[in-house]
Structure formats: C-alpha cells, structure tokens
Amino acid sequence: MSHPVSYAPARAPLPDHEQKQAALSYLNEAWAEARHDGVDGDCLAQASLFAAFAELVGTYGEDAVAKFVEGFPGRIRNGEFSVDISRQ
C-alpha cells in the first residue's frame, strides 16, 4: 500500500546576517552541552576550528581558505576575537 508523500512548503532562506546569528546560537548550545558533559574548552575550540576549516576548504578550496586566514594574525592582535569580560 502506498501512502501519499506530503512536503511542507520550503521556507524562504533567511538573510545572511540572520543565518549567521542562528548558526552562532546553535553552536553556543552545542558548546554548552559539550562543556556540561565534561569536554575541555581547548578540545572544543580545536575541533570546532578543524570542522570549520574543513567545511570552508570543501566549499572554496585550499588556496582560497589559505588566503582568507592570512589576515587572522592582525585581526587577532587587534582584538577582533576577544571577548571583554567585565570584572567587579
């Protein structure tokens, strides 16, 4: 017996900035869950970087990604990735 297949209408893609916000939210949730389960933050960071670079290389290729990361030292030194923690 065959059942009809129903598909929900596809949503229109979110604008790029909204996709990035949603992605960051998912990653923060996964990160918090892994930390709760005892995974070390440094291990999470290294695994996250590996997964991110593997995805970028798969999408854009090694040369493009290598060129992209050439600017990282300056961006890191300029505090672009630093999170200010207010201390009282």
PDB file of C-alpha atoms in Angstrom:
ATOM      1  CA  MET A   1       0.000   0.000   0.000  1.00  0.00           C
ATOM      2  CA  SER A   2       1.382   3.357  -0.976  1.00  0.00           C
ATOM      3  CA  HIS A   3       0.944   6.471   1.128  1.00  0.00           C
ATOM      4  CA  PRO A   4       0.943   9.910  -0.450  1.00  0.00           C
ATOM      5  CA  VAL A   5       4.017  11.916   0.392  1.00  0.00           C
ATOM      6  CA  SER A   6       3.357  15.403   1.665  1.00  0.00           C
ATOM      7  CA  TYR A   7       6.038  18.027   1.815  1.00  0.00           C
ATOM      8  CA  ALA A   8       5.852  21.148   3.887  1.00  0.00           C
ATOM      9  CA  PRO A   9       6.483  24.237   1.810  1.00  0.00           C
ATOM     10  CA  ALA A  10      10.103  25.284   1.973  1.00  0.00           C
ATOM     11  CA  ARG A  11      10.780  28.463   3.880  1.00  0.00           C
ATOM     12  CA  ALA A  12      12.430  31.308   2.105  1.00  0.00           C
ATOM     13  CA  PRO A  13      16.110  31.409   3.030  1.00  0.00           C
ATOM     14  CA  LEU A  14      16.998  33.769   5.830  1.00  0.00           C
ATOM     15  CA  PRO A  15      19.156  36.789   5.068  1.00  0.00           C
ATOM     16  CA  ASP A  16      22.866  36.130   5.563  1.00  0.00           C
ATOM     17  CA  HIS A  17      23.154  38.029   8.865  1.00  0.00           C
ATOM     18  CA  GLU A  18      20.172  36.135  10.293  1.00  0.00           C
ATOM     19  CA  GLN A  19      21.662  32.793   9.198  1.00  0.00           C
ATOM     20  CA  LYS A  20      24.905  33.707  10.954  1.00  0.00           C
ATOM     21  CA  GLN A  21      23.012  34.629  14.140  1.00  0.00           C
ATOM     22  CA  ALA A  22      21.082  31.341  14.014  1.00  0.00           C
ATOM     23  CA  ALA A  23      24.267  29.356  13.356  1.00  0.00           C
ATOM     24  CA  LEU A  24      26.018  31.032  16.293  1.00  0.00           C
ATOM     25  CA  SER A  25      23.064  30.233  18.522  1.00  0.00           C
ATOM     26  CA  TYR A  26      23.185  26.538  17.530  1.00  0.00           C
ATOM     27  CA  LEU A  27      26.935  26.425  18.099  1.00  0.00           C
ATOM     28  CA  ASN A  28      26.638  28.087  21.511  1.00  0.00           C
ATOM     29  CA  GLU A  29      24.044  25.494  22.544  1.00  0.00           C
ATOM     30  CA  ALA A  30      26.210  22.600  21.341  1.00  0.00           C
ATOM     31  CA  TRP A  31      29.257  24.121  23.045  1.00  0.00           C
ATOM     32  CA  ALA A  32      27.381  24.497  26.353  1.00  0.00           C
ATOM     33  CA  GLU A  33      26.145  20.905  26.166  1.00  0.00           C
ATOM     34  CA  ALA A  34      29.637  19.571  25.469  1.00  0.00           C
ATOM     35  CA  ARG A  35      31.093  21.596  28.356  1.00  0.00           C
ATOM     36  CA  HIS A  36      28.327  20.270  30.605  1.00  0.00           C
ATOM     37  CA  ASP A  37      29.349  16.743  29.563  1.00  0.00           C
ATOM     38  CA  GLY A  38      32.941  17.464  30.582  1.00  0.00           C
ATOM     39  CA  VAL A  39      34.589  18.211  27.232  1.00  0.00           C
ATOM     40  CA  ASP A  40      37.532  20.585  27.675  1.00  0.00           C
ATOM     41  CA  GLY A  41      37.171  24.043  26.118  1.00  0.00           C
ATOM     42  CA  ASP A  42      40.511  23.790  24.305  1.00  0.00           C
ATOM     43  CA  CYS A  43      39.474  20.470  22.745  1.00  0.00           C
ATOM     44  CA  LEU A  44      36.175  22.024  21.678  1.00  0.00           C
ATOM     45  CA  ALA A  45      37.951  25.005  20.153  1.00  0.00           C
ATOM     46  CA  GLN A  46      40.379  22.864  18.178  1.00  0.00           C
ATOM     47  CA  ALA A  47      37.647  20.521  16.955  1.00  0.00           C
ATOM     48  CA  SER A  48      35.472  23.499  16.006  1.00  0.00           C
ATOM     49  CA  LEU A  49      38.299  25.093  14.042  1.00  0.00           C
ATOM     50  CA  PHE A  50      39.021  21.819  12.269  1.00  0.00           C
ATOM     51  CA  ALA A  51      35.358  21.379  11.327  1.00  0.00           C
ATOM     52  CA  ALA A  52      35.065  24.997  10.190  1.00  0.00           C
ATOM     53  CA  PHE A  53      38.217  24.904   8.060  1.00  0.00           C
ATOM     54  CA  ALA A  54      37.241  21.539   6.570  1.00  0.00           C
ATOM     55  CA  GLU A  55      33.868  22.995   5.548  1.00  0.00           C
ATOM     56  CA  LEU A  56      35.479  26.115   4.068  1.00  0.00           C
ATOM     57  CA  VAL A  57      38.077  24.074   2.166  1.00  0.00           C
ATOM     58  CA  GLY A  58      35.346  21.794   0.846  1.00  0.00           C
ATOM     59  CA  THR A  59      33.380  24.824  -0.328  1.00  0.00           C
ATOM     60  CA  TYR A  60      36.097  27.200  -1.575  1.00  0.00           C
ATOM     61  CA  GLY A  61      39.270  25.107  -1.910  1.00  0.00           C
ATOM     62  CA  GLU A  62      42.604  25.183  -0.131  1.00  0.00           C
ATOM     63  CA  ASP A  63      44.078  28.238  -1.847  1.00  0.00           C
ATOM     64  CA  ALA A  64      41.088  30.475  -1.124  1.00  0.00           C
ATOM     65  CA  VAL A  65      40.948  29.424   2.528  1.00  0.00           C
ATOM     66  CA  ALA A  66      44.713  29.844   2.955  1.00  0.00           C
ATOM     67  CA  LYS A  67      44.402  33.377   1.584  1.00  0.00           C
ATOM     68  CA  PHE A  68      41.444  34.053   3.894  1.00  0.00           C
ATOM     69  CA  VAL A  69      43.349  33.043   7.045  1.00  0.00           C
ATOM     70  CA  GLU A  70      46.429  35.112   6.148  1.00  0.00           C
ATOM     71  CA  GLY A  71      44.695  38.092   7.738  1.00  0.00           C
ATOM     72  CA  PHE A  72      43.988  36.331  11.018  1.00  0.00           C
ATOM     73  CA  PRO A  73      47.149  37.333  12.941  1.00  0.00           C
ATOM     74  CA  GLY A  74      46.382  41.035  12.601  1.00  0.00           C
ATOM     75  CA  ARG A  75      42.700  40.564  13.341  1.00  0.00           C
ATOM     76  CA  ILE A  76      43.524  38.539  16.464  1.00  0.00           C
ATOM     77  CA  ARG A  77      46.092  41.097  17.650  1.00  0.00           C
ATOM     78  CA  ASN A  78      43.550  43.886  17.098  1.00  0.00           C
ATOM     79  CA  GLY A  79      41.136  42.161  19.469  1.00  0.00           C
ATOM     80  CA  GLU A  80      38.514  41.210  16.884  1.00  0.00           C
ATOM     81  CA  PHE A  81      38.023  37.802  18.529  1.00  0.00           C
ATOM     82  CA  SER A  82      38.470  38.899  22.151  1.00  0.00           C
ATOM     83  CA  VAL A  83      35.505  38.837  24.453  1.00  0.00           C
ATOM     84  CA  ASP A  84      35.503  41.547  27.078  1.00  0.00           C
ATOM     85  CA  ILE A  85      34.604  40.179  30.463  1.00  0.00           C
ATOM     86  CA  SER A  86      33.675  42.840  32.973  1.00  0.00           C
ATOM     87  CA  ARG A  87      35.118  42.117  36.384  1.00  0.00           C
ATOM     88  CA  GLN A  88      33.952  43.722  39.599  1.00  0.00           C
TER      89      GLN A  88
END
